[in-house]
């Protein structure tokens, strides 16, 4: 009986540490696959689509006559949108997107769970003063490269990566230094 209770408590602890996050990730992936299948089958309301227009300078490119189906997602003002289709027209890429309410609902549930778990831990430690300082400080934070993915900064054409601006292509492998280099004096 003690072994069974110990196994049960360890299983609950493991679920609290890792299981809930894995469960939410699995549910999000499943809802994304279901939404993709509905979009591929054309089972969506045209009235729910929003249109994003992005200036895109692609030399020697002609306007596309029709929209093409595209996969991807974007977050605008905290709302998750799924790309439905895109079209290049008059130097602009036009994306039609649909709100992904299932993903937002799952993320809100995940955030609420962790907020409740954090509040329960905090209320039990109410005798100790609250310290909001970070537990550790990054020693080399000035030299870390910040990697951000922006779907509007790069364009994929025939599985090749083309940069929209030449300066981004040249600077992709260089790091910014936090100080100005020393001056050299010639005698």
mmCIF file of C-alpha atoms in Angstrom:
data_model
loop_
_atom_site.group_PDB
_atom_site.id
_atom_site.type_symbol
_atom_site.label_atom_id
_atom_site.label_comp_id
_atom_site.label_asym_id
_atom_site.label_seq_id
_atom_site.Cartn_x
_atom_site.Cartn_y
_atom_site.Cartn_z
ATOM 1 C CA UNK A 1 0.000 0.000 0.000
ATOM 2 C CA UNK A 2 2.861 2.388 0.820
ATOM 3 C CA UNK A 3 4.539 1.656 -2.519
ATOM 4 C CA UNK A 4 1.314 2.362 -4.388
ATOM 5 C CA UNK A 5 0.848 5.641 -2.510
ATOM 6 C CA UNK A 6 4.481 6.628 -3.164
ATOM 7 C CA UNK A 7 4.107 5.857 -6.884
ATOM 8 C CA UNK A 8 0.877 7.847 -7.019
ATOM 9 C CA UNK A 9 2.463 10.862 -5.312
ATOM 10 C CA UNK A 10 5.516 10.726 -7.598
ATOM 11 C CA UNK A 11 3.205 10.522 -10.621
ATOM 12 C CA UNK A 12 1.275 13.577 -9.398
ATOM 13 C CA UNK A 13 4.521 15.458 -8.816
ATOM 14 C CA UNK A 14 5.828 14.550 -12.278
ATOM 15 C CA UNK A 15 2.532 15.652 -13.844
ATOM 16 C CA UNK A 16 2.732 18.986 -12.015
ATOM 17 C CA UNK A 17 6.323 19.506 -13.151
ATOM 18 C CA UNK A 18 6.168 18.313 -16.757
ATOM 19 C CA UNK A 19 2.916 16.571 -17.566
ATOM 20 C CA UNK A 20 0.593 19.549 -17.701
ATOM 21 C CA UNK A 21 2.891 21.419 -20.077
ATOM 22 C CA UNK A 22 3.201 18.325 -22.286
ATOM 23 C CA UNK A 23 -0.570 17.829 -22.223
ATOM 24 C CA UNK A 24 -1.266 21.433 -23.230
ATOM 25 C CA UNK A 25 1.347 21.262 -26.010
ATOM 26 C CA UNK A 26 -0.222 18.040 -27.307
ATOM 27 C CA UNK A 27 -3.710 19.587 -27.256
ATOM 28 C CA UNK A 28 -2.443 22.693 -29.069
ATOM 29 C CA UNK A 29 -0.762 20.607 -31.769
ATOM 30 C CA UNK A 30 -3.906 18.538 -32.207
ATOM 31 C CA UNK A 31 -6.115 21.627 -32.507
ATOM 32 C CA UNK A 32 -3.635 23.146 -35.000
ATOM 33 C CA UNK A 33 -3.779 19.978 -37.135
ATOM 34 C CA UNK A 34 -7.585 20.016 -37.031
ATOM 35 C CA UNK A 35 -7.679 23.688 -38.018
ATOM 36 C CA UNK A 36 -5.217 23.030 -40.868
ATOM 37 C CA UNK A 37 -7.430 20.192 -42.118
ATOM 38 C CA UNK A 38 -10.504 22.456 -42.026
ATOM 39 C CA UNK A 39 -8.627 25.207 -43.859
ATOM 40 C CA UNK A 40 -7.331 22.773 -46.493
ATOM 41 C CA UNK A 41 -10.891 21.535 -47.052
ATOM 42 C CA UNK A 42 -12.182 25.114 -47.296
ATOM 43 C CA UNK A 43 -14.452 24.752 -44.253
ATOM 44 C CA UNK A 44 -14.177 28.266 -42.852
ATOM 45 C CA UNK A 45 -16.247 31.428 -42.868
ATOM 46 C CA UNK A 46 -14.953 34.059 -45.304
ATOM 47 C CA UNK A 47 -16.401 36.771 -43.041
ATOM 48 C CA UNK A 48 -13.938 35.863 -40.247
ATOM 49 C CA UNK A 49 -10.865 36.459 -42.410
ATOM 50 C CA UNK A 50 -8.746 39.522 -41.820
ATOM 51 C CA UNK A 51 -6.343 40.870 -44.401
ATOM 52 C CA UNK A 52 -2.719 41.807 -43.731
ATOM 53 C CA UNK A 53 -0.769 43.737 -46.325
ATOM 54 C CA UNK A 54 3.028 43.843 -46.176
ATOM 55 C CA UNK A 55 5.266 45.920 -48.448
ATOM 56 C CA UNK A 56 7.593 43.514 -50.218
ATOM 57 C CA UNK A 57 10.185 44.566 -52.779
ATOM 58 C CA UNK A 58 10.804 41.561 -55.030
ATOM 59 C CA UNK A 59 12.471 42.588 -58.290
ATOM 60 C CA UNK A 60 11.383 40.870 -61.508
ATOM 61 C CA UNK A 61 8.224 39.515 -59.912
ATOM 62 C CA UNK A 62 4.827 39.751 -61.528
ATOM 63 C CA UNK A 63 1.520 40.055 -59.738
ATOM 64 C CA UNK A 64 -0.248 36.814 -58.876
ATOM 65 C CA UNK A 65 -3.722 36.364 -60.307
ATOM 66 C CA UNK A 66 -5.140 34.199 -57.505
ATOM 67 C CA UNK A 67 -4.576 33.593 -53.838
ATOM 68 C CA UNK A 68 -2.578 30.498 -52.884
ATOM 69 C CA UNK A 69 -2.991 28.395 -49.737
ATOM 70 C CA UNK A 70 -0.265 29.012 -47.154
ATOM 71 C CA UNK A 71 0.486 27.586 -43.702
ATOM 72 C CA UNK A 72 1.754 29.578 -40.747
ATOM 73 C CA UNK A 73 0.617 31.726 -37.893
ATOM 74 C CA UNK A 74 1.144 35.192 -36.486
ATOM 75 C CA UNK A 75 0.343 36.924 -33.191
ATOM 76 C CA UNK A 76 -1.064 40.447 -33.408
ATOM 77 C CA UNK A 77 -1.916 42.280 -30.179
ATOM 78 C CA UNK A 78 -1.975 38.983 -28.269
ATOM 79 C CA UNK A 79 -4.446 37.345 -30.688
ATOM 80 C CA UNK A 80 -3.281 34.260 -32.583
ATOM 81 C CA UNK A 81 -4.083 34.152 -36.292
ATOM 82 C CA UNK A 82 -3.564 31.328 -38.767
ATOM 83 C CA UNK A 83 -2.588 32.139 -42.361
ATOM 84 C CA UNK A 84 -5.163 30.920 -44.865
ATOM 85 C CA UNK A 85 -3.940 32.263 -48.201
ATOM 86 C CA UNK A 86 -1.606 34.832 -49.716
ATOM 87 C CA UNK A 87 -1.200 36.835 -52.908
ATOM 88 C CA UNK A 88 1.526 39.126 -54.282
ATOM 89 C CA UNK A 89 0.070 42.256 -55.838
ATOM 90 C CA UNK A 90 1.547 45.667 -56.717
ATOM 91 C CA UNK A 91 4.639 45.286 -54.530
ATOM 92 C CA UNK A 92 2.687 44.034 -51.512
ATOM 93 C CA UNK A 93 2.150 40.569 -50.082
ATOM 94 C CA UNK A 94 -1.467 40.192 -49.004
ATOM 95 C CA UNK A 95 -2.202 37.584 -46.344
ATOM 96 C CA UNK A 96 -5.679 36.460 -45.374
ATOM 97 C CA UNK A 97 -5.749 35.170 -41.780
ATOM 98 C CA UNK A 98 -8.336 33.597 -39.503
ATOM 99 C CA UNK A 99 -8.371 33.918 -35.685
ATOM 100 C CA UNK A 100 -7.178 30.769 -33.898
ATOM 101 C CA UNK A 101 -9.521 30.818 -30.910
ATOM 102 C CA UNK A 102 -8.704 27.241 -29.821
ATOM 103 C CA UNK A 103 -5.029 28.078 -29.365
ATOM 104 C CA UNK A 104 -5.887 31.215 -27.399
ATOM 105 C CA UNK A 105 -8.294 29.264 -25.188
ATOM 106 C CA UNK A 106 -5.671 26.576 -24.449
ATOM 107 C CA UNK A 107 -2.994 29.154 -23.668
ATOM 108 C CA UNK A 108 -5.374 31.006 -21.349
ATOM 109 C CA UNK A 109 -6.133 27.728 -19.544
ATOM 110 C CA UNK A 110 -2.412 26.976 -19.241
ATOM 111 C CA UNK A 111 -1.676 30.460 -17.910
ATOM 112 C CA UNK A 112 -4.558 30.239 -15.426
ATOM 113 C CA UNK A 113 -3.298 26.854 -14.167
ATOM 114 C CA UNK A 114 0.221 28.136 -13.607
ATOM 115 C CA UNK A 115 -1.081 31.318 -11.998
ATOM 116 C CA UNK A 116 -3.158 29.254 -9.557
ATOM 117 C CA UNK A 117 -0.221 26.960 -8.822
ATOM 118 C CA UNK A 118 2.035 29.954 -8.230
ATOM 119 C CA UNK A 119 -0.540 31.660 -5.997
ATOM 120 C CA UNK A 120 -0.979 28.492 -3.909
ATOM 121 C CA UNK A 121 2.757 28.289 -3.391
ATOM 122 C CA UNK A 122 2.924 31.969 -2.549
ATOM 123 C CA UNK A 123 0.051 31.878 -0.059
ATOM 124 C CA UNK A 124 1.730 29.042 1.847
ATOM 125 C CA UNK A 125 4.932 31.113 2.026
ATOM 126 C CA UNK A 126 3.150 34.294 3.130
ATOM 127 C CA UNK A 127 5.337 34.631 6.236
ATOM 128 C CA UNK A 128 8.414 35.303 4.125
ATOM 129 C CA UNK A 129 8.916 38.700 2.463
ATOM 130 C CA UNK A 130 8.256 38.807 -1.258
ATOM 131 C CA UNK A 131 11.404 39.292 -3.334
ATOM 132 C CA UNK A 132 10.750 39.980 -7.010
ATOM 133 C CA UNK A 133 14.453 40.127 -7.914
ATOM 134 C CA UNK A 134 15.639 37.575 -10.460
ATOM 135 C CA UNK A 135 17.234 34.447 -9.055
ATOM 136 C CA UNK A 136 20.361 34.925 -11.178
ATOM 137 C CA UNK A 137 21.840 37.512 -13.487
ATOM 138 C CA UNK A 138 23.212 36.747 -16.907
ATOM 139 C CA UNK A 139 26.924 37.400 -16.936
ATOM 140 C CA UNK A 140 27.339 37.739 -20.700
ATOM 141 C CA UNK A 141 23.996 39.275 -21.630
ATOM 142 C CA UNK A 142 25.707 42.073 -23.587
ATOM 143 C CA UNK A 143 27.222 39.533 -25.964
ATOM 144 C CA UNK A 144 24.219 37.272 -26.507
ATOM 145 C CA UNK A 145 22.614 37.345 -29.923
ATOM 146 C CA UNK A 146 18.880 38.026 -29.800
ATOM 147 C CA UNK A 147 17.149 35.743 -32.277
ATOM 148 C CA UNK A 148 13.728 36.824 -33.413
ATOM 149 C CA UNK A 149 11.706 35.240 -36.155
ATOM 150 C CA UNK A 150 9.597 37.572 -38.213
ATOM 151 C CA UNK A 151 7.682 36.025 -41.117
ATOM 152 C CA UNK A 152 7.568 39.381 -42.887
ATOM 153 C CA UNK A 153 11.369 39.769 -42.992
ATOM 154 C CA UNK A 154 12.069 36.736 -45.139
ATOM 155 C CA UNK A 155 10.387 35.146 -48.099
ATOM 156 C CA UNK A 156 10.597 31.498 -49.050
ATOM 157 C CA UNK A 157 10.578 30.872 -52.785
ATOM 158 C CA UNK A 158 11.152 27.338 -54.056
ATOM 159 C CA UNK A 159 12.580 26.264 -50.683
ATOM 160 C CA UNK A 160 15.338 28.881 -50.811
ATOM 161 C CA UNK A 161 15.716 31.701 -48.311
ATOM 162 C CA UNK A 162 15.781 35.179 -49.832
ATOM 163 C CA UNK A 163 16.134 38.250 -47.665
ATOM 164 C CA UNK A 164 13.912 41.222 -48.329
ATOM 165 C CA UNK A 165 16.617 43.785 -47.547
ATOM 166 C CA UNK A 166 20.246 43.313 -48.612
ATOM 167 C CA UNK A 167 21.498 44.750 -45.310
ATOM 168 C CA UNK A 168 19.855 41.880 -43.409
ATOM 169 C CA UNK A 169 21.528 39.284 -45.626
ATOM 170 C CA UNK A 170 24.965 40.830 -45.062
ATOM 171 C CA UNK A 171 24.542 41.323 -41.317
ATOM 172 C CA UNK A 172 23.117 37.870 -40.592
ATOM 173 C CA UNK A 173 26.446 36.483 -39.342
ATOM 174 C CA UNK A 174 27.777 39.525 -37.477
ATOM 175 C CA UNK A 175 27.336 40.471 -33.842
ATOM 176 C CA UNK A 176 27.048 43.967 -32.423
ATOM 177 C CA UNK A 177 29.651 44.901 -29.824
ATOM 178 C CA UNK A 178 28.555 46.942 -26.805
ATOM 179 C CA UNK A 179 31.402 49.493 -27.157
ATOM 180 C CA UNK A 180 33.151 51.478 -29.849
ATOM 181 C CA UNK A 181 36.456 49.974 -31.044
ATOM 182 C CA UNK A 182 39.677 51.809 -30.082
ATOM 183 C CA UNK A 183 41.040 54.483 -32.401
ATOM 184 C CA UNK A 184 44.260 53.794 -34.271
ATOM 185 C CA UNK A 185 46.764 56.604 -34.627
ATOM 186 C CA UNK A 186 49.300 56.522 -37.426
ATOM 187 C CA UNK A 187 52.735 58.077 -36.817
#
